[in-house]
Amino acid sequence: MGASLEGPFLAELSGVAKRFGQTVALDGVDLRVHAGELLAVLGPNGAGKTTAISLLLGLEQPDQGSVSLFGRSPLSAEVRRLVGVMMQEVYLAPELRVREHIDLVTSYYPAPLSAEAAMEMTHTTSLGDRPYGKLSGGQKRQAQFAMAVCGRPKLLFLDEPTVGLDVQARKLMWNMLRQIVAAGSSIVLTSHYLEEAEALADRVAVLSRGRVIAIGTVEEIRGLVVRKQVSCSSTVAVEDVRAWPGVESAHRDERWLHVTTSDAEALVRRLLGADDDLRELEVRRAGLAEAFTQLTQEASR
Amino acid sequence: MSAISATVTTEPPDTTTMPVGRVAAAYLAEARYETIRMLRTPAFAIPFLALPVLLYILFGVVIFGPAIAKDPRAGRFIFTGFSVFGVMGPGMFGFGMAVAVEREQGLLRLKRALPMPPAAYLLAKMLMAALFALVVTATMIAATPLGHLKLSVVEAVGLVAINLLGSLPFCAIGFFLGTRTTSRSAPAMVNVLYQLMMHLSGIFYPLPKLLRTVSPLWPAYHLQQIVF
């Protein structure tokens, strides 16, 4: 599974362990961010995603292992000038306007965009004169995104960037992320939305209970999972199908029967035998969401 | 839009060093936006700015005015007492509460992750406290003719200068408390120390002998000694 480990990497966690009191947040994590990639870090709540990002930004120190950012310690202000950040929980001065917040952040960087250009790039120009405190949750995330990119970073850390965005704004942000990667920067993104990782990520790292339980391309992660999705239009009763060997779950919507199974061939044979009128048979490999669920369940056993 | 984003990211900065001018600009921006925030929250600023001069007029003019006319030293005592009081508040409350709140709300964490020059945050808040001390001292000096107090220009300028610097120890106390408290406990903790200092440093009234031995523990005592 391991995706290519060659090539330059911008940030690295190496054998990192981190506890908070009795809680083990990270337990021997190795993670590299390569130049020009979008790495999605996925995992259930409390898996250690935010801790991993905090370590890479120098906000926390590892108990064991080492952390490097552009080959240096993340505590060095110089390397942080190459980094843009969007955090999950942050409350910014409500009385400052969006333009002013962005302008303040640009002042920290050696060769930033202007606030106007950053707003134009992130489609937030219309928010520029609004006091930050009057924005909706989604608009606040958009403003924070503009603050993350305004320093022209080589590496962007985005912790749950699209939480609170409506569908249109999310798609817009996805496009911006694709353009940023296409232009040569790297992105580390945590997300609850698996379809976000599926749509954007060059590589996916799945964290569970402080460990990296899988890492690779979206295809590779999906390939780790033997489950398949079988759908068809059939009169076979859902209750019967649930009892068949290999079937993990089954449900029916208006006219479709959907079955998740670890043995698609056996299921299909039996379905065809049970229903001569069966139509529109479809067999799919598990998506990232199913793979993710199975991987994290296995890891917590 | 694509043209803009292309120019945005294709040429990331080759160097991570900040020219001196850019560093200075970061300090200035931090101070400027701190000031703008203050101007837009007059409900915080006005009480701290207006209270010292109002209390000085109440005590130094209305209540004790006739007595002071006979004893100029008493007038000076009341004047310096309220000027110290005016310098204490913005440093302790401004710094203490802001640091506690901004630390809790994740703003300090974000600023630590960003390449903000670390001292810029502190300096902006120190400048703000000094600015408050300036306004407080200036308005009080303007009110001295009402209180039968004659200050020479040299004395007035000296007073302003001392009070500007004099705000620093109170900033330090506020900063310390802000790093140890939460946004909910900060007002209470700052207030306890503020009240104790006001009354035990002897800036408002002569203390009994026993208490006088501990008043040098408070920075307010020393500031009054200097400005008196």
XYZ file of C-alpha atoms in Angstrom:
529
model
C 0.000 0.000 0.000
C 2.658 2.516 0.949
C 2.655 5.303 -1.560
C 5.974 6.490 -2.846
C 8.213 7.554 -0.023
C 10.752 8.988 -2.423
C 10.944 12.590 -3.410
C 11.285 15.653 -1.289
C 9.044 16.009 1.713
C 8.115 19.219 3.440
C 7.023 18.046 6.847
C 7.543 14.907 8.846
C 6.420 13.224 12.023
C 8.839 10.436 12.865
C 8.010 7.921 15.585
C 5.987 10.551 17.381
C 4.211 9.828 20.650
C 2.187 12.400 22.545
C 0.102 12.079 25.679
C -2.125 14.546 27.446
C -2.263 13.321 31.017
C -3.585 9.765 30.843
C -4.840 10.148 27.281
C -2.614 8.846 24.510
C -3.151 11.237 21.622
C -0.494 9.872 19.276
C 1.223 6.535 19.623
C 4.198 6.057 17.301
C 3.095 8.049 14.281
C 5.169 8.354 11.107
C 3.818 10.760 8.559
C 5.400 12.649 5.709
C 3.990 15.456 3.611
C 5.435 15.436 0.105
C 5.993 18.435 -2.101
C 2.990 19.226 -4.263
C 0.529 16.785 -2.726
C -2.761 17.074 -0.911
C -2.641 14.746 2.066
C -5.967 14.089 3.762
C -5.783 12.991 7.379
C -8.931 11.113 8.298
C -10.089 9.482 11.455
C -12.891 9.358 14.000
C -13.165 12.086 16.627
C -10.299 11.842 19.074
C -8.110 9.861 16.665
C -5.287 12.389 16.945
C -5.712 14.417 13.742
C -5.599 17.834 15.361
C -2.735 16.772 17.639
C -0.742 15.677 14.590
C -1.236 19.092 12.985
C -0.437 20.892 16.241
C 2.870 19.045 16.448
C 3.747 19.890 12.846
C 3.043 23.552 13.623
C 5.137 23.521 16.792
C 2.131 24.186 19.029
C 2.813 20.995 20.958
C 6.052 19.179 21.640
C 6.305 15.408 21.131
C 6.993 13.194 24.143
C 8.918 10.880 21.831
C 10.084 11.015 18.238
C 10.869 14.024 16.122
C 9.024 16.629 14.105
C 10.408 18.582 11.213
C 9.014 21.319 9.041
C 11.024 22.145 5.913
C 13.899 20.258 7.511
C 13.930 22.460 10.596
C 12.202 22.653 13.921
C 8.637 23.952 13.573
C 9.450 26.338 16.403
C 11.573 28.389 14.021
C 9.689 31.460 12.856
C 11.514 31.253 9.509
C 9.914 27.973 8.453
C 6.513 29.055 9.665
C 6.715 31.878 7.109
C 6.286 29.101 4.518
C 3.132 27.833 6.159
C -0.506 28.889 6.144
C -2.954 27.741 8.797
C -6.674 27.346 9.237
C -7.574 26.022 12.644
C -10.695 24.260 13.730
C -11.703 26.280 16.767
C -10.693 29.887 16.710
C -12.521 32.999 17.722
C -11.273 36.157 16.028
C -11.867 39.758 17.066
C -15.517 40.399 16.127
C -15.000 44.160 15.781
C -12.375 43.919 13.028
C -13.499 43.745 9.425
C -12.574 40.771 7.228
C -10.193 42.914 5.173
C -8.443 44.057 8.348
C -8.018 40.522 9.674
C -6.451 39.467 6.382
C -4.273 42.578 6.253
C -2.943 41.834 9.736
C -1.981 38.278 8.764
C -0.290 39.443 5.550
C 1.966 41.645 7.687
C 3.576 38.511 9.191
C 4.848 37.212 5.828
C 7.832 38.327 3.737
C 6.110 38.392 0.341
C 2.356 38.105 0.816
C -0.588 38.861 -1.416
C -2.422 42.077 -0.765
C -5.582 41.642 1.275
C -7.548 42.572 -1.860
C -5.852 39.884 -3.950
C -6.338 37.278 -1.228
C -10.041 38.110 -1.065
C -10.366 38.009 -4.830
C -8.662 34.630 -4.954
C -10.906 33.184 -2.249
C -14.136 34.835 -3.466
C -14.511 36.782 -0.245
C -14.302 40.307 -1.673
C -17.962 40.900 -0.825
C -17.188 40.130 2.836
C -14.264 42.576 3.027
C -16.065 45.425 4.763
C -18.142 43.248 7.075
C -17.203 43.035 10.757
C -16.023 39.499 11.428
C -18.485 39.120 14.307
C -21.450 39.632 11.954
C -20.516 36.788 9.607
C -22.281 33.441 9.447
C -20.339 30.319 10.450
C -19.614 29.450 6.838
C -18.508 32.996 5.998
C -16.138 32.925 8.968
C -14.538 29.776 7.571
C -14.169 31.491 4.179
C -12.514 34.491 5.826
C -10.189 32.200 7.761
C -9.329 30.450 4.522
C -8.360 33.790 2.980
C -6.167 34.410 6.042
C -4.537 31.000 5.536
C -3.582 31.607 1.910
C -2.702 35.314 1.993
C 0.948 34.681 2.927
C 1.498 32.621 -0.240
C 2.450 29.538 1.773
C 4.204 26.500 0.332
C 2.363 24.290 2.789
C -1.187 24.805 4.001
C -2.616 23.161 7.099
C -6.397 23.093 7.004
C -8.211 21.591 9.977
C -11.784 20.784 8.891
C -11.891 23.679 6.412
C -15.350 23.060 4.986
C -17.323 22.567 8.198
C -20.325 24.880 8.110
C -20.072 25.631 4.384
C -23.065 25.111 2.159
C -22.718 22.770 -0.818
C -21.878 25.530 -3.258
C -19.247 27.127 -1.023
C -17.715 23.721 -0.349
C -17.380 22.965 -4.058
C -15.858 26.406 -4.532
C -13.292 25.720 -1.831
C -12.502 22.336 -3.363
C -11.732 24.109 -6.639
C -9.464 26.555 -4.883
C -7.624 23.727 -3.133
C -7.111 21.944 -6.448
C -5.699 25.119 -7.966
C -3.359 25.699 -5.065
C -1.973 22.164 -5.390
C -1.769 22.492 -9.170
C 0.287 25.630 -8.687
C 2.827 23.664 -6.647
C 1.911 24.114 -2.995
C 1.098 21.256 -0.638
C -1.915 20.877 1.594
C -2.552 18.843 4.722
C -6.260 18.619 5.326
C -8.288 16.960 8.037
C -11.892 16.264 7.324
C -15.005 14.551 8.531
C -16.256 14.407 4.987
C -14.877 11.327 3.292
C -16.155 12.473 -0.065
C -13.898 15.488 0.402
C -10.832 13.274 0.703
C -12.089 11.134 -2.176
C -12.487 14.191 -4.386
C -9.255 15.974 -3.504
C -6.590 13.848 -1.890
C -3.471 12.517 -3.564
C -2.915 10.443 -0.452
C -5.006 9.565 2.555
C -3.766 8.745 6.038
C -6.298 7.070 8.311
C -5.734 7.640 12.009
C -7.363 5.656 14.736
C -6.575 5.885 18.433
C -3.356 7.752 17.808
C -1.966 5.384 15.178
C -1.755 5.532 11.396
C -3.727 2.435 10.460
C -3.586 2.971 6.720
C -1.861 5.325 4.341
C -1.898 5.473 0.569
C -3.833 6.786 -2.399
C -7.621 6.744 -2.268
C -7.541 3.704 -4.604
C -5.083 1.901 -2.363
C -7.148 2.538 0.737
C -10.290 1.335 -0.977
C -8.392 -1.746 -2.146
C -7.637 -2.687 1.446
C -11.236 -3.478 1.930
C -12.786 -6.632 0.528
C -16.362 -5.489 0.939
C -18.478 -4.833 -2.114
C -21.763 -3.103 -2.692
C -24.383 -5.020 -4.645
C -27.536 -3.257 -5.834
C -30.394 -4.572 -7.915
C -34.086 -4.255 -8.582
C -35.536 -7.413 -7.046
C -38.445 -8.757 -5.067
C -36.238 -10.805 -2.707
C -37.023 -9.901 0.914
C -34.404 -7.871 2.749
C -34.825 -9.995 5.884
C -33.894 -13.151 3.952
C -30.828 -11.559 2.362
C -29.533 -10.420 5.752
C -29.308 -14.038 6.862
C -27.188 -15.144 3.874
C -23.472 -15.905 4.434
C -21.083 -13.011 3.885
C -23.792 -10.364 4.011
C -22.944 -7.548 6.377
C -25.910 -5.323 5.819
C -28.884 -4.951 3.533
C -31.552 -2.378 3.050
C -34.178 -1.398 0.525
C -35.181 1.975 -0.832
C -38.137 2.562 -3.159
C -37.345 -0.235 -5.593
C -33.673 -0.983 -5.082
C -32.145 -3.583 -2.875
C -28.697 -2.599 -1.526
C -26.428 -5.213 0.033
C -22.918 -4.913 1.475
C -21.059 -8.200 1.394
C -17.624 -9.697 1.701
C -18.455 -12.311 -0.968
C -20.084 -10.631 -3.931
C -19.911 -13.642 -6.248
C -21.791 -15.957 -3.903
C -24.373 -13.296 -3.220
C -24.991 -12.597 -6.903
C -25.383 -16.325 -7.696
C -27.903 -16.726 -4.915
C -29.821 -13.570 -5.821
C -30.131 -14.653 -9.462
C -31.288 -18.097 -8.347
C -33.910 -16.646 -6.020
C -35.426 -14.100 -8.405
C -35.826 -14.754 -12.151
C -37.078 -11.199 -12.666
C -34.011 -9.599 -11.071
C -32.847 -6.594 -13.109
C -30.265 -3.816 -13.142
C -27.664 -5.736 -11.178
C -24.725 -3.605 -10.130
C -21.593 -4.596 -8.192
C -19.296 -1.866 -6.860
C -16.159 -1.857 -4.814
C -16.525 -0.209 -1.455
C -16.103 3.551 -1.452
C -13.739 5.365 0.840
C -16.522 5.751 3.379
C -17.057 1.993 3.668
C -13.312 1.376 3.705
C -12.878 3.951 6.415
C -15.604 2.450 8.558
C -14.199 -1.044 8.237
C -10.595 0.001 8.863
C -11.403 1.993 11.954
C -13.663 -0.743 13.297
C -10.953 -3.338 12.814
C -8.400 -1.078 14.484
C -10.559 -0.577 17.547
C -11.133 -4.311 18.048
C -9.815 34.307 -11.083
C -7.585 31.513 -12.339
C -5.062 34.101 -13.516
C -4.902 35.529 -10.041
C -4.489 32.235 -8.257
C -1.814 31.250 -10.735
C 0.260 34.301 -9.919
C -0.541 33.639 -6.287
C 1.051 30.300 -5.846
C 3.392 29.572 -8.711
C 6.137 31.688 -7.202
C 6.254 31.111 -3.514
C 8.789 33.249 -1.687
C 12.302 31.884 -2.231
C 13.511 33.254 1.026
C 12.113 32.977 4.492
C 13.953 35.986 5.843
C 11.946 39.062 6.617
C 13.409 42.420 5.616
C 13.635 44.768 8.615
C 10.975 46.966 7.071
C 8.505 44.066 6.902
C 9.168 43.158 10.530
C 8.541 46.745 11.555
C 5.359 46.689 9.475
C 4.185 43.605 11.384
C 4.677 45.386 14.708
C 2.882 48.442 13.393
C -0.019 46.439 11.997
C -0.497 44.632 15.298
C -0.518 47.925 17.219
C -2.758 49.594 14.671
C -5.420 46.897 14.787
C -5.237 46.743 18.568
C -6.030 50.461 18.569
C -8.849 50.051 16.060
C -10.359 47.288 18.182
C -10.248 49.561 21.210
C -11.826 52.483 19.365
C -14.646 50.199 18.251
C -15.369 49.003 21.786
C -15.946 52.339 23.544
C -17.871 50.573 26.310
C -14.546 49.190 27.498
C -12.437 52.264 26.851
C -14.619 55.098 28.129
C -14.996 53.971 31.762
C -11.233 53.534 32.102
C -10.591 56.870 30.437
C -13.251 58.948 32.190
C -13.377 57.526 35.686
C -10.046 58.838 37.044
C -10.725 62.474 36.123
C -14.322 62.265 37.334
C -13.257 60.802 40.676
C -10.519 63.412 40.973
C -13.062 66.170 40.444
C -15.436 64.542 42.931
C -12.871 64.173 45.706
C -10.257 66.788 44.868
C -12.721 69.560 43.988
C -16.251 68.923 45.236
C -15.670 67.108 48.527
C -12.222 68.183 49.746
C -11.833 71.329 47.655
C -12.117 73.780 50.584
C -9.638 71.783 52.706
C -7.204 71.533 49.808
C -7.305 75.296 49.308
C -5.560 75.501 52.706
C -3.281 72.449 52.294
C -1.777 72.129 48.790
C 0.016 68.895 49.754
C -3.335 67.218 50.300
C -4.444 68.332 46.843
C -1.331 66.861 45.321
C -1.879 63.632 47.241
C -5.416 63.207 45.931
C -4.332 64.132 42.411
C -1.457 61.656 42.284
C -3.582 58.968 43.954
C -6.204 59.105 41.230
C -3.599 59.336 38.480
C -2.023 56.096 39.760
C -5.491 54.568 39.948
C -6.042 55.629 36.312
C -2.814 54.003 35.182
C -3.470 50.734 37.036
C -6.816 49.858 35.412
C -5.968 49.640 31.696
C -2.777 47.663 32.359
C -4.299 45.159 34.725
C -7.762 44.774 33.192
C -6.833 45.454 29.574
C -3.972 42.990 29.611
C -5.310 40.451 32.088
C -8.757 39.955 30.610
C -7.653 40.155 26.990
C -4.912 37.567 27.416
C -7.201 35.192 29.341
C -9.962 35.511 26.743
C -7.746 35.367 23.671
C -5.808 32.426 25.040
C -9.008 30.515 25.731
C -10.568 31.353 22.372
C -7.660 29.954 20.403
C -6.461 33.288 19.057
C -3.067 33.034 20.757
C -2.693 29.500 19.425
C -3.368 30.716 15.901
C -0.896 33.567 16.329
C 1.719 31.123 17.591
C 1.203 28.961 14.518
C 1.417 32.001 12.263
C 4.788 33.677 11.817
C 3.809 36.688 13.922
C 6.845 38.230 15.639
C 6.154 37.016 19.203
C 6.769 40.393 20.819
C 4.333 42.167 18.488
C 1.314 40.951 20.424
C 2.722 42.071 23.777
C 4.028 45.357 22.488
C 0.680 46.258 20.933
C -1.085 45.706 24.237
C 1.609 47.603 26.176
C 1.284 50.541 23.824
C -2.449 50.466 24.325
C -2.056 50.617 28.117
C 0.415 53.487 27.729
C -2.020 55.312 25.460
C -4.698 55.017 28.140
C -2.228 56.325 30.741
C -1.539 59.287 28.470
C -5.209 60.204 28.067
C -5.925 59.700 31.765
C -2.983 61.861 32.834
C -3.684 64.567 30.271
C -7.354 64.904 31.208
C -6.458 65.005 34.904
C -3.831 67.672 34.321
C -6.450 69.671 32.440
C -8.670 69.480 35.532
C -6.010 70.641 38.031
C -7.009 74.345 38.001
C -10.361 73.285 39.488
C -8.538 71.584 42.352
C -6.341 74.546 43.290
C -3.301 72.632 42.037
C -0.604 74.401 40.094
C 1.621 72.245 37.890
C 4.442 73.743 35.853
C 4.853 72.626 32.253
C 7.942 70.657 33.257
C 6.040 68.952 36.040
C 3.149 68.133 33.717
C 5.407 66.658 31.036
C 7.334 64.697 33.652
C 4.088 63.364 35.064
C 2.952 62.146 31.658
C 6.310 60.492 30.977
C 6.384 58.736 34.336
C 2.824 57.498 33.965
C 3.530 56.148 30.475
C 6.373 54.039 31.841
C 4.472 53.487 35.062
C 1.820 51.503 33.200
C 4.338 48.722 32.489
C 4.369 46.984 35.904
C 0.574 46.826 35.818
C 0.737 45.341 32.315
C 3.115 42.707 33.687
C 0.713 41.863 36.517
C -2.233 41.724 34.105
C -0.269 39.558 31.694
C 0.699 37.159 34.456
C -2.883 36.843 35.668
C -4.112 36.457 32.077
C -1.855 33.465 31.535
C -3.100 31.767 34.726
C -6.840 32.386 34.587
C -9.785 31.567 32.349
C -12.033 34.150 30.732
C -14.545 33.542 33.511
C -12.144 33.797 36.428
C -9.984 36.620 35.058
C -12.332 39.504 35.986
C -12.598 38.229 39.563
C -8.894 37.539 40.015
C -7.809 40.827 38.463
C -10.347 42.688 40.555
C -9.149 41.136 43.821
C -5.585 42.216 43.211
C -6.697 45.599 41.875
C -8.817 46.379 44.944
C -6.200 45.164 47.406
C -3.527 47.216 45.705
C -5.721 50.325 45.576
C -6.404 50.220 49.297
C -3.225 48.713 50.730
C -0.717 50.784 48.795
C -1.924 53.932 50.540
C -2.491 55.931 47.369
C -5.856 57.333 48.510
C -5.534 57.853 52.254
C -2.872 57.573 54.947
C -2.648 54.048 56.314
C -2.079 52.982 59.923
C 1.514 52.250 60.768
C 1.284 48.460 60.521
C -0.235 48.584 57.017
C 2.277 51.201 55.958
C 5.018 48.595 56.331
C 3.446 46.438 53.587
C 2.429 49.173 51.153
C 5.898 49.188 49.477
C 5.029 45.677 48.239
C 2.633 47.205 45.721
C 3.889 48.896 42.531
C 1.153 51.533 42.957
C 2.887 52.794 46.111
C 6.139 53.386 44.250
C 4.463 55.052 41.290
C 2.813 57.513 43.628
C 6.126 58.122 45.389
C 7.640 59.041 42.037
C 4.836 61.263 40.773
C 4.105 62.998 44.089
